[in-house]
PDB file of C-alpha atoms and ligand atoms in Angstrom:
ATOM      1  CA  UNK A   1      40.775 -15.079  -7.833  1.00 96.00           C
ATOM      2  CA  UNK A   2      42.878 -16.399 -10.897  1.00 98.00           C
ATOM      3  CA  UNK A   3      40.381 -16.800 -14.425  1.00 98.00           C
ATOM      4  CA  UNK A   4      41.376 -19.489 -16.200  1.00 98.00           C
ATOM      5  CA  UNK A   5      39.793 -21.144 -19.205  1.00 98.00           C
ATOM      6  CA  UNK A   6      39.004 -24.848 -18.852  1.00 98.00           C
ATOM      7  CA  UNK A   7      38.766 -26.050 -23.326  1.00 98.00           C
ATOM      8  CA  UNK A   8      41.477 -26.543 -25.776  1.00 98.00           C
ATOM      9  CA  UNK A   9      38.689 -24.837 -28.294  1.00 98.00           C
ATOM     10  CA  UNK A  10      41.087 -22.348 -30.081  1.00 98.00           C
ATOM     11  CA  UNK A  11      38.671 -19.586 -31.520  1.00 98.00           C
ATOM     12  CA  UNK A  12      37.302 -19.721 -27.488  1.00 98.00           C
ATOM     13  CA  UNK A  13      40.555 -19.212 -26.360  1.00 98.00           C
ATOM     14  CA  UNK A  14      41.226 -16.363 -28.996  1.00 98.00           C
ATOM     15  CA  UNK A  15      37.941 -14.830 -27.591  1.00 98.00           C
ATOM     16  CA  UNK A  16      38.717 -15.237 -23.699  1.00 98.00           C
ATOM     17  CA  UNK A  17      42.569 -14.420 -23.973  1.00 98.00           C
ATOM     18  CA  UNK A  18      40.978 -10.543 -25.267  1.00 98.00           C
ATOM     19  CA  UNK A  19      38.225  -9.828 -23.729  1.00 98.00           C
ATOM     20  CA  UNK A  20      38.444 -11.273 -20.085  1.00 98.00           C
ATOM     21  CA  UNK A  21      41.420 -11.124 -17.790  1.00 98.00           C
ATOM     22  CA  UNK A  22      42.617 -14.825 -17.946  1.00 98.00           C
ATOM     23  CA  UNK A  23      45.637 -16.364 -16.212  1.00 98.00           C
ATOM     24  CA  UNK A  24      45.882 -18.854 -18.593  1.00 98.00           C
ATOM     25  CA  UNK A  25      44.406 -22.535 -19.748  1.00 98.00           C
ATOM     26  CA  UNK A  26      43.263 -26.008 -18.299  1.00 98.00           C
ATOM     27  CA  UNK A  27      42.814 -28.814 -20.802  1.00 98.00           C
ATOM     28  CA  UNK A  28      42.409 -32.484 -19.540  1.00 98.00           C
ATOM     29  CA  UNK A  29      42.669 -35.736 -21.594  1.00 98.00           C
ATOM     30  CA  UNK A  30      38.450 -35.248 -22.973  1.00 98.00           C
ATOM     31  CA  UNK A  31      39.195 -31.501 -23.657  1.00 98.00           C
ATOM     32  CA  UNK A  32      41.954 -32.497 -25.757  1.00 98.00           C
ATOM     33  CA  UNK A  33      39.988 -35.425 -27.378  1.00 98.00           C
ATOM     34  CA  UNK A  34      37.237 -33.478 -28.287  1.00 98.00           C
ATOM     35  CA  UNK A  35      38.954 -31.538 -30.448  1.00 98.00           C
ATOM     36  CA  UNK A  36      40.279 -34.444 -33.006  1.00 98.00           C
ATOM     37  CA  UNK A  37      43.804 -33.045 -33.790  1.00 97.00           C
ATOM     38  CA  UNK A  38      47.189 -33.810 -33.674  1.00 98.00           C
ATOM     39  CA  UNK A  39      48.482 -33.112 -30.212  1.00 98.00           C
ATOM     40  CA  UNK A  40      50.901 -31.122 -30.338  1.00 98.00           C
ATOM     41  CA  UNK A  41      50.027 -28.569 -32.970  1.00 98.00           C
ATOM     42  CA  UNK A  42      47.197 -27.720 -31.017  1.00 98.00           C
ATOM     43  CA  UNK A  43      48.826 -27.587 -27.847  1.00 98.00           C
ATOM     44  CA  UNK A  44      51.559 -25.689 -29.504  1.00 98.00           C
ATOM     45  CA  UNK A  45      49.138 -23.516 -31.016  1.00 98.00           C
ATOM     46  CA  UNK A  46      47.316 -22.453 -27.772  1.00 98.00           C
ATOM     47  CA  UNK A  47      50.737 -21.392 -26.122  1.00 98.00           C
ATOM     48  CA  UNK A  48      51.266 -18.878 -29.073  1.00 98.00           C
ATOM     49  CA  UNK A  49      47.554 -17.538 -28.509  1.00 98.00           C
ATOM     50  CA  UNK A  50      48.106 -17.132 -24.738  1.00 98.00           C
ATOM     51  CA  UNK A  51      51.408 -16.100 -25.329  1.00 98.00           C
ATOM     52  CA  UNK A  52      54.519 -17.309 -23.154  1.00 97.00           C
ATOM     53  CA  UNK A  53      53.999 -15.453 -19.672  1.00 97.00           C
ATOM     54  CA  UNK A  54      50.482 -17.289 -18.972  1.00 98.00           C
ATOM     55  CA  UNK A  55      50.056 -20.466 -17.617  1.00 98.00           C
ATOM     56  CA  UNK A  56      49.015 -23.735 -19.719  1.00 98.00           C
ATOM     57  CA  UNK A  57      47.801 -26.905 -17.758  1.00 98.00           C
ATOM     58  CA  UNK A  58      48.474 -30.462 -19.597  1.00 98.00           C
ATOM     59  CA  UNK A  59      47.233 -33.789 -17.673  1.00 98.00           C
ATOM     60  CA  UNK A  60      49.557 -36.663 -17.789  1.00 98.00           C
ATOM     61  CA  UNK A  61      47.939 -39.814 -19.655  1.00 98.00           C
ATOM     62  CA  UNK A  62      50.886 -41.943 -17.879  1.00 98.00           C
ATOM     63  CA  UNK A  63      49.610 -44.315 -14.682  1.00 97.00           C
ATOM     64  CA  UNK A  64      53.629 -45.054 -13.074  1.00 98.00           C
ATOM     65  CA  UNK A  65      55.824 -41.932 -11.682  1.00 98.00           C
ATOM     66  CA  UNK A  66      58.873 -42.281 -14.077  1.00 98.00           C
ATOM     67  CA  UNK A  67      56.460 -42.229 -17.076  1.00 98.00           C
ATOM     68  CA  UNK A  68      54.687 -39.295 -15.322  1.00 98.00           C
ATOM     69  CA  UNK A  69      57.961 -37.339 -14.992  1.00 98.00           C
ATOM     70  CA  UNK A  70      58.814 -38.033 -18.522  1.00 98.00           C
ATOM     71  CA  UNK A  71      55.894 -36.987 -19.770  1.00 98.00           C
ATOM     72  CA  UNK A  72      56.225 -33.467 -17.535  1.00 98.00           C
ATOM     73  CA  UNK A  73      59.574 -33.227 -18.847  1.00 98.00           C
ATOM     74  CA  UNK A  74      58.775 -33.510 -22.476  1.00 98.00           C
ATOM     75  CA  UNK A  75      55.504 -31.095 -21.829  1.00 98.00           C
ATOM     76  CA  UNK A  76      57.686 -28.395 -20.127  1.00 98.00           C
ATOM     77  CA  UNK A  77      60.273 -28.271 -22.830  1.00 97.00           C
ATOM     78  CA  UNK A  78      58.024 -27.902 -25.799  1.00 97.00           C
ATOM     79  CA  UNK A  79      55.454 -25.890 -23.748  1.00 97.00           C
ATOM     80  CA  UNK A  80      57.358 -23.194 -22.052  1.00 93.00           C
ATOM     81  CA  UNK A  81      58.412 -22.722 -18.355  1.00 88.00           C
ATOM     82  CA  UNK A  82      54.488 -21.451 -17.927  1.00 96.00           C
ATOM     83  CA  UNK A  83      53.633 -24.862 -17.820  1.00 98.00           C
ATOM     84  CA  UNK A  84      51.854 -26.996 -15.274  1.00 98.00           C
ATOM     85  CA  UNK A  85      51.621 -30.902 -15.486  1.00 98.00           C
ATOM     86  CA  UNK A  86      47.740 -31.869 -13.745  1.00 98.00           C
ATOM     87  CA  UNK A  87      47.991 -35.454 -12.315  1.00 98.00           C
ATOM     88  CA  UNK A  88      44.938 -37.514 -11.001  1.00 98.00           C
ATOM     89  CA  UNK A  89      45.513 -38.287  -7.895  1.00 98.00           C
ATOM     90  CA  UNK A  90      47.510 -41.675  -6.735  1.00 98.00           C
ATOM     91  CA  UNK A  91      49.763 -43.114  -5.286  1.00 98.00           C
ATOM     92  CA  UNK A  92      52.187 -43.050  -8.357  1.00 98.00           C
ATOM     93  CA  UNK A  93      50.970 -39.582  -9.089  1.00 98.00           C
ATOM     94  CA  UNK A  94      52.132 -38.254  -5.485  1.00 98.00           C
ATOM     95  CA  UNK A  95      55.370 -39.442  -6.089  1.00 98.00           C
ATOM     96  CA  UNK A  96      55.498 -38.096  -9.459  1.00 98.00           C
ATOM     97  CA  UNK A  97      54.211 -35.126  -7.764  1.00 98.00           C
ATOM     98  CA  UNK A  98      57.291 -35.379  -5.127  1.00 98.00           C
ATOM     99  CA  UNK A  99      60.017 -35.838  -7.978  1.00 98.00           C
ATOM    100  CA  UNK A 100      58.538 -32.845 -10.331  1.00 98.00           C
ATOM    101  CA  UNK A 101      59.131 -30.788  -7.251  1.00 97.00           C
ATOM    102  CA  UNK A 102      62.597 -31.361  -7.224  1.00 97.00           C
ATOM    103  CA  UNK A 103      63.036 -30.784 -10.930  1.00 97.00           C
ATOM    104  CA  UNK A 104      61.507 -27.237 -10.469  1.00 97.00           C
ATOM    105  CA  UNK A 105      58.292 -28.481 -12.689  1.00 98.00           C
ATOM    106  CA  UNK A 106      54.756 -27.235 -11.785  1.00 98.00           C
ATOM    107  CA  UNK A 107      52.401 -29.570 -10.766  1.00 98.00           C
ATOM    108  CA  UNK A 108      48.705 -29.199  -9.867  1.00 98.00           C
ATOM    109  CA  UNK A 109      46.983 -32.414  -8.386  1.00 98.00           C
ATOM    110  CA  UNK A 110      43.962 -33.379 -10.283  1.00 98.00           C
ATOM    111  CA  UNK A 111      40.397 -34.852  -9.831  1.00 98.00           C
ATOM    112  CA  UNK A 112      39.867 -34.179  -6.178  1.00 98.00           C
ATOM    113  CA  UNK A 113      37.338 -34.926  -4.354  1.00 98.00           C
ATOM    114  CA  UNK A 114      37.954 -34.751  -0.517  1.00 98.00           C
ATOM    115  CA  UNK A 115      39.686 -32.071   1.538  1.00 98.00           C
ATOM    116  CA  UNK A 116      41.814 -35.122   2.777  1.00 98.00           C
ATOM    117  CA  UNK A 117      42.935 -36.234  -0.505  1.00 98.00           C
ATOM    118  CA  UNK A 118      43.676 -32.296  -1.044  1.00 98.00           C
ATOM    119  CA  UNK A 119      45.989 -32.258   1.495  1.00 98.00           C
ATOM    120  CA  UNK A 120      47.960 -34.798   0.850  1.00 98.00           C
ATOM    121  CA  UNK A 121      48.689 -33.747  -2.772  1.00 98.00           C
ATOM    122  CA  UNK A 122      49.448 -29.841  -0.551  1.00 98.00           C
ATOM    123  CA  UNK A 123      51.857 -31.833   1.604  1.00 98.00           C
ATOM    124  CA  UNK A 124      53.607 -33.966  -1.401  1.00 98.00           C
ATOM    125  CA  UNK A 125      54.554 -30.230  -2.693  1.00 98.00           C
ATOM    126  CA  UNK A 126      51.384 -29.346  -5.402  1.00 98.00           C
ATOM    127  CA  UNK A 127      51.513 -25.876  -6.542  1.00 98.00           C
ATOM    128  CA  UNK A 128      47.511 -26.326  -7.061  1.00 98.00           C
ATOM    129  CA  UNK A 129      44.809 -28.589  -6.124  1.00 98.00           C
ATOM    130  CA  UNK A 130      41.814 -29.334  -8.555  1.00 98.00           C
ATOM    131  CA  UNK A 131      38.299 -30.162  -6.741  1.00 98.00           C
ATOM    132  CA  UNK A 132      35.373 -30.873  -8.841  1.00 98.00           C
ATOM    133  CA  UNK A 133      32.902 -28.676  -8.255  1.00 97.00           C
ATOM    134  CA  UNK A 134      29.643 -29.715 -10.138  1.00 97.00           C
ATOM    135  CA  UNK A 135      30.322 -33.489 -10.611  1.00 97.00           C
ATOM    136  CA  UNK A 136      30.270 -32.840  -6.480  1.00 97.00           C
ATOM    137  CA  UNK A 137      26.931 -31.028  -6.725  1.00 95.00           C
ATOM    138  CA  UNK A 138      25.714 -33.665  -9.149  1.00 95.00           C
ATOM    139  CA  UNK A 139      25.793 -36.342  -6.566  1.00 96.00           C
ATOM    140  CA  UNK A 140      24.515 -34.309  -3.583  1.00 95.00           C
ATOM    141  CA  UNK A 141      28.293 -33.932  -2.786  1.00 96.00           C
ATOM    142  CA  UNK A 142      28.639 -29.759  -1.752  1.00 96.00           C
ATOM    143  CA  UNK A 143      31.116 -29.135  -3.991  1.00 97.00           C
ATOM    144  CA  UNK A 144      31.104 -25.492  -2.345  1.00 98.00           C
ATOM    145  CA  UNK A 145      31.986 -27.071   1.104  1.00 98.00           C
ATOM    146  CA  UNK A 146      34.604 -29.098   0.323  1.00 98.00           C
ATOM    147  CA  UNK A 147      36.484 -26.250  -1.832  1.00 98.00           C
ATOM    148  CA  UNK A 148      35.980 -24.269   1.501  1.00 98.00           C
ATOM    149  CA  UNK A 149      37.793 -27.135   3.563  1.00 98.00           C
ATOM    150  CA  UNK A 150      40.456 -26.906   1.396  1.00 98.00           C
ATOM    151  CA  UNK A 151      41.489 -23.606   1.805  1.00 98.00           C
ATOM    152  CA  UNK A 152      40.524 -23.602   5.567  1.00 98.00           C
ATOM    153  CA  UNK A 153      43.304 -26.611   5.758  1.00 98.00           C
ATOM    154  CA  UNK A 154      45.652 -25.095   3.572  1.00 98.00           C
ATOM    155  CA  UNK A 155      45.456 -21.616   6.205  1.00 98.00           C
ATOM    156  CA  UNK A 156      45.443 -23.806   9.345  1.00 98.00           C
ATOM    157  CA  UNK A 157      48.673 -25.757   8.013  1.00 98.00           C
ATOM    158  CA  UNK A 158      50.092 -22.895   6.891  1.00 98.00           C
ATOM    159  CA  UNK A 159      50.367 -24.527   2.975  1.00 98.00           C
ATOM    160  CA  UNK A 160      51.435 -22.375  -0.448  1.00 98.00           C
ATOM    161  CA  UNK A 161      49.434 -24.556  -2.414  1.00 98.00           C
ATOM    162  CA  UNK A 162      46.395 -22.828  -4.165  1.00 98.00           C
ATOM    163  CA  UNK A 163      43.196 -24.294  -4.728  1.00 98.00           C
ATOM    164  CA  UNK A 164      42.047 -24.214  -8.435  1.00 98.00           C
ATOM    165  CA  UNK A 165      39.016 -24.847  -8.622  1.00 98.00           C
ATOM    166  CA  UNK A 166      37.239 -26.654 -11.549  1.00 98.00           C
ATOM    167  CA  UNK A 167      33.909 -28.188 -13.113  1.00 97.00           C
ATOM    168  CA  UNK A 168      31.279 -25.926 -12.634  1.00 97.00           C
ATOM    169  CA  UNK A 169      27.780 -25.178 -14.625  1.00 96.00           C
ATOM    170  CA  UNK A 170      26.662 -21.740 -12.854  1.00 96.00           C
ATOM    171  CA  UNK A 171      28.016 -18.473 -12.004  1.00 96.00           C
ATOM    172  CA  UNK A 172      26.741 -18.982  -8.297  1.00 96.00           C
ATOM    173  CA  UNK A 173      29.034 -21.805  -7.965  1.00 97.00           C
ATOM    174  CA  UNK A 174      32.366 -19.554  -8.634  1.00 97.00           C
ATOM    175  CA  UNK A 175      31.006 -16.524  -6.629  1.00 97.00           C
ATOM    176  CA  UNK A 176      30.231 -19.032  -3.172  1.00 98.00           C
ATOM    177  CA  UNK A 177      33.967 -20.428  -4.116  1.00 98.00           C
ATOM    178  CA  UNK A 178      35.333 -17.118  -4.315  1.00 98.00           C
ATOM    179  CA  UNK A 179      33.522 -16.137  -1.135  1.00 98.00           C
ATOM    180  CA  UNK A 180      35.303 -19.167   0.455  1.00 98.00           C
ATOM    181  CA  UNK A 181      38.338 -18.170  -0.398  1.00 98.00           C
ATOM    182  CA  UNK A 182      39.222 -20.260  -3.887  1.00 98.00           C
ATOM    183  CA  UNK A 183      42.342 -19.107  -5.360  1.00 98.00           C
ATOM    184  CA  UNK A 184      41.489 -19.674  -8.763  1.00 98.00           C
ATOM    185  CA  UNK A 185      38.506 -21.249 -10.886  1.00 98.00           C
ATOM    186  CA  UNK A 186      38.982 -22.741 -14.358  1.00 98.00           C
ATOM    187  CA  UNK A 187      35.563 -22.503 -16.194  1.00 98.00           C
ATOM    188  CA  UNK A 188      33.988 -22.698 -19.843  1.00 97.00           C
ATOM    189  CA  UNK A 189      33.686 -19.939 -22.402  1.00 97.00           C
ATOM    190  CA  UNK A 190      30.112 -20.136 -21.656  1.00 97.00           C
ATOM    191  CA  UNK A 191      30.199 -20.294 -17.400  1.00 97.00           C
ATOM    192  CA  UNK A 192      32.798 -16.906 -18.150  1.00 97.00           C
ATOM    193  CA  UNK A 193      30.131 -15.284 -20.211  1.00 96.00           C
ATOM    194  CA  UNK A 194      27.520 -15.656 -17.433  1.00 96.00           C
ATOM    195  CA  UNK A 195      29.856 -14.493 -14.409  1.00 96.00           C
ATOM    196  CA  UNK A 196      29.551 -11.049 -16.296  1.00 97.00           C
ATOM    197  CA  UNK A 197      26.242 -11.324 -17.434  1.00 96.00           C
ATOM    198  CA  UNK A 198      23.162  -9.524 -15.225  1.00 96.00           C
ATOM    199  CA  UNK A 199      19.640  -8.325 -17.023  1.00 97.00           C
ATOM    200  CA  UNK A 200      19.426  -5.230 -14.600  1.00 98.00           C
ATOM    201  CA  UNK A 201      23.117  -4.145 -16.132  1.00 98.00           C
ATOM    202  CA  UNK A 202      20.981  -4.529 -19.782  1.00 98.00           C
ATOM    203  CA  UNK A 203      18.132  -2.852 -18.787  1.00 98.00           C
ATOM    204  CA  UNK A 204      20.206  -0.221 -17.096  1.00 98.00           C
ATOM    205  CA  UNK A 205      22.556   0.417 -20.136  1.00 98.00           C
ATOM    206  CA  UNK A 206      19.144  -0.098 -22.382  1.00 98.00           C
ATOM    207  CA  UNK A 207      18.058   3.579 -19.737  1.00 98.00           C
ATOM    208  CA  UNK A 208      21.345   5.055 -20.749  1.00 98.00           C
ATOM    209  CA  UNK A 209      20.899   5.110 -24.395  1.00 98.00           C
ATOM    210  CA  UNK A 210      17.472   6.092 -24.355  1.00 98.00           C
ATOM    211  CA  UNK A 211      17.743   9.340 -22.370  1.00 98.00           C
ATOM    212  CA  UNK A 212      21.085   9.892 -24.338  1.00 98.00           C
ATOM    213  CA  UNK A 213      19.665   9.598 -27.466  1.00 98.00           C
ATOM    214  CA  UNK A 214      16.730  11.668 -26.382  1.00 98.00           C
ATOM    215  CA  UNK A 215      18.904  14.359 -26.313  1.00 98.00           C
ATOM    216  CA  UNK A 216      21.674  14.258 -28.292  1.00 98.00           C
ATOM    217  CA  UNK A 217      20.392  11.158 -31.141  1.00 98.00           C
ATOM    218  CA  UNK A 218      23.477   9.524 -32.629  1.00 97.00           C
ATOM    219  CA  UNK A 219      26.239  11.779 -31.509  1.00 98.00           C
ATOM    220  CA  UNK A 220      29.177  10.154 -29.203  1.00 98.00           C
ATOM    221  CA  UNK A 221      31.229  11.716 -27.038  1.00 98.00           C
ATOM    222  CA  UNK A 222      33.508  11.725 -29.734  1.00 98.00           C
ATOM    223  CA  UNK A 223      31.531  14.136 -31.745  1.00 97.00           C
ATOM    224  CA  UNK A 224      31.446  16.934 -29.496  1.00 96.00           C
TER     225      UNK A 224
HETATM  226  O1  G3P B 301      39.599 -30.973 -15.633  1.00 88.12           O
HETATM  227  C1  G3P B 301      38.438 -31.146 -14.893  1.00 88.12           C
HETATM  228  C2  G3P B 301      37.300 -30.293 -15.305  1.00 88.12           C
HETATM  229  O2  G3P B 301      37.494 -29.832 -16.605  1.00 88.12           O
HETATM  230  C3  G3P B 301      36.012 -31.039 -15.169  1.00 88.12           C
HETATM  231  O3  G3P B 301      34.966 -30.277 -15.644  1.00 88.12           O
HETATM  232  O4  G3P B 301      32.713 -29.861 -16.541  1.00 88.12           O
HETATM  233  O5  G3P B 301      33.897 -32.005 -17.114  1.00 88.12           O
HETATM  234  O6  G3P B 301      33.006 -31.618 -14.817  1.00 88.12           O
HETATM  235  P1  G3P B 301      33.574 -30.994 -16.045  1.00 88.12           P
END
């Protein structure tokens, strides 16, 4: 499973980038938005946090494939080869998706929702697919089944393209993906925090320190 963080939030970034093993960072036209600053010092800015050797997602805000590849060109040049340009899926956007190929430019295949439309963007030569997880859930969709599909298709076929999961609200969600066989998820700050989070590991680590300090008070290995 690949941990990547889904916000263009710097000081979460900072956070994530040291204390969990991430792959690298999703944004998305609202992520960006959200954060009310000029686009390319922030983008610019996140590649220097993550560093060159992880991998930064950038969605295309063009609707026609030459204006797609453009875009992908001009993303990739400023961004670093660890670059991958996310494109809703379309007609215009497979095509895009067909050309970037050629160009040697990563590509991941954006707001999924069907194992069908999934495997289109596989065959038209995506290095990732993006389904939606919780938007699924929110409309009684199984978000969890249709991830599953994907990478059941993607074995059956034989396909290199990983499934990147995205959009989720709970930790259950990315364990029954992972379970399924999800490649990667691309989550929140917050949805990271609660993947590692468990009040029997406080409680036990609360035992710990109690019969530790029973014994020994405030002394540390490191004082022995
Ligand atoms: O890029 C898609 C993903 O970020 C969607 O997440 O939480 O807005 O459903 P969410």
């Amino acid at each position: 499973m690949l941990y990547i963080l889904d916000t263009a939030d710097r000081k979460a970034i900072k956070h994530c980038n040291e204390f969990y093993p991430l792959w690298g960072v999703t944004t998305n036209p609202s992520i960006i938005a959200k954060e009310k600053e000029d686009f390319w010092t922030l983008l610019e800015d996140i590649r220097e946090i993550i560093g060159p050797d992880k991998a930064l997602f950038v969605q295309t805000v063009q609707k026609t494939s030459d204006k797609i590849v453009a875009e992908a060109k001009l993303l990739r040049d400023r961004l670093g080869n660890n670059f991958y340009v996310k494109i809703p899926i379309s007609e215009e956007g497979l095509k895009a998706t067909m050309l970037l190929k050629k160009l040697g430019i990563g590509v991941l295949v954006t707001a999924i929702f069907t194992p069908a439309q999934a495997l289109v963007a596989a065959k038209a030569g995506a290095d990732f697919v993006a389904p939606y997880v919780n938007r699924l859930d929110n409309i009684l969709g199984d978000g969890i089944n249709v991830v599953a599909e994907i990478v059941k298709q993607f074995e059956n076929f034989s396909l290199d393209t990983k499934v990147l999961a995205a959009s989720f609200k709970s930790a259950e969600q990315i364990h029954k993906c992972a379970v399924a066989g999800c490649h990667a998820a691309t989550v929140s700050a917050d949805v990271m925090k609660m993947i590692i989070g468990h009040p029997m590991t406080d409680a036990s680590v609360a035992g710990f320190e109690k019969d530790w300090k029973a014994v020994y008070g405030d002394k540390t290995i490191l004082d022995f």
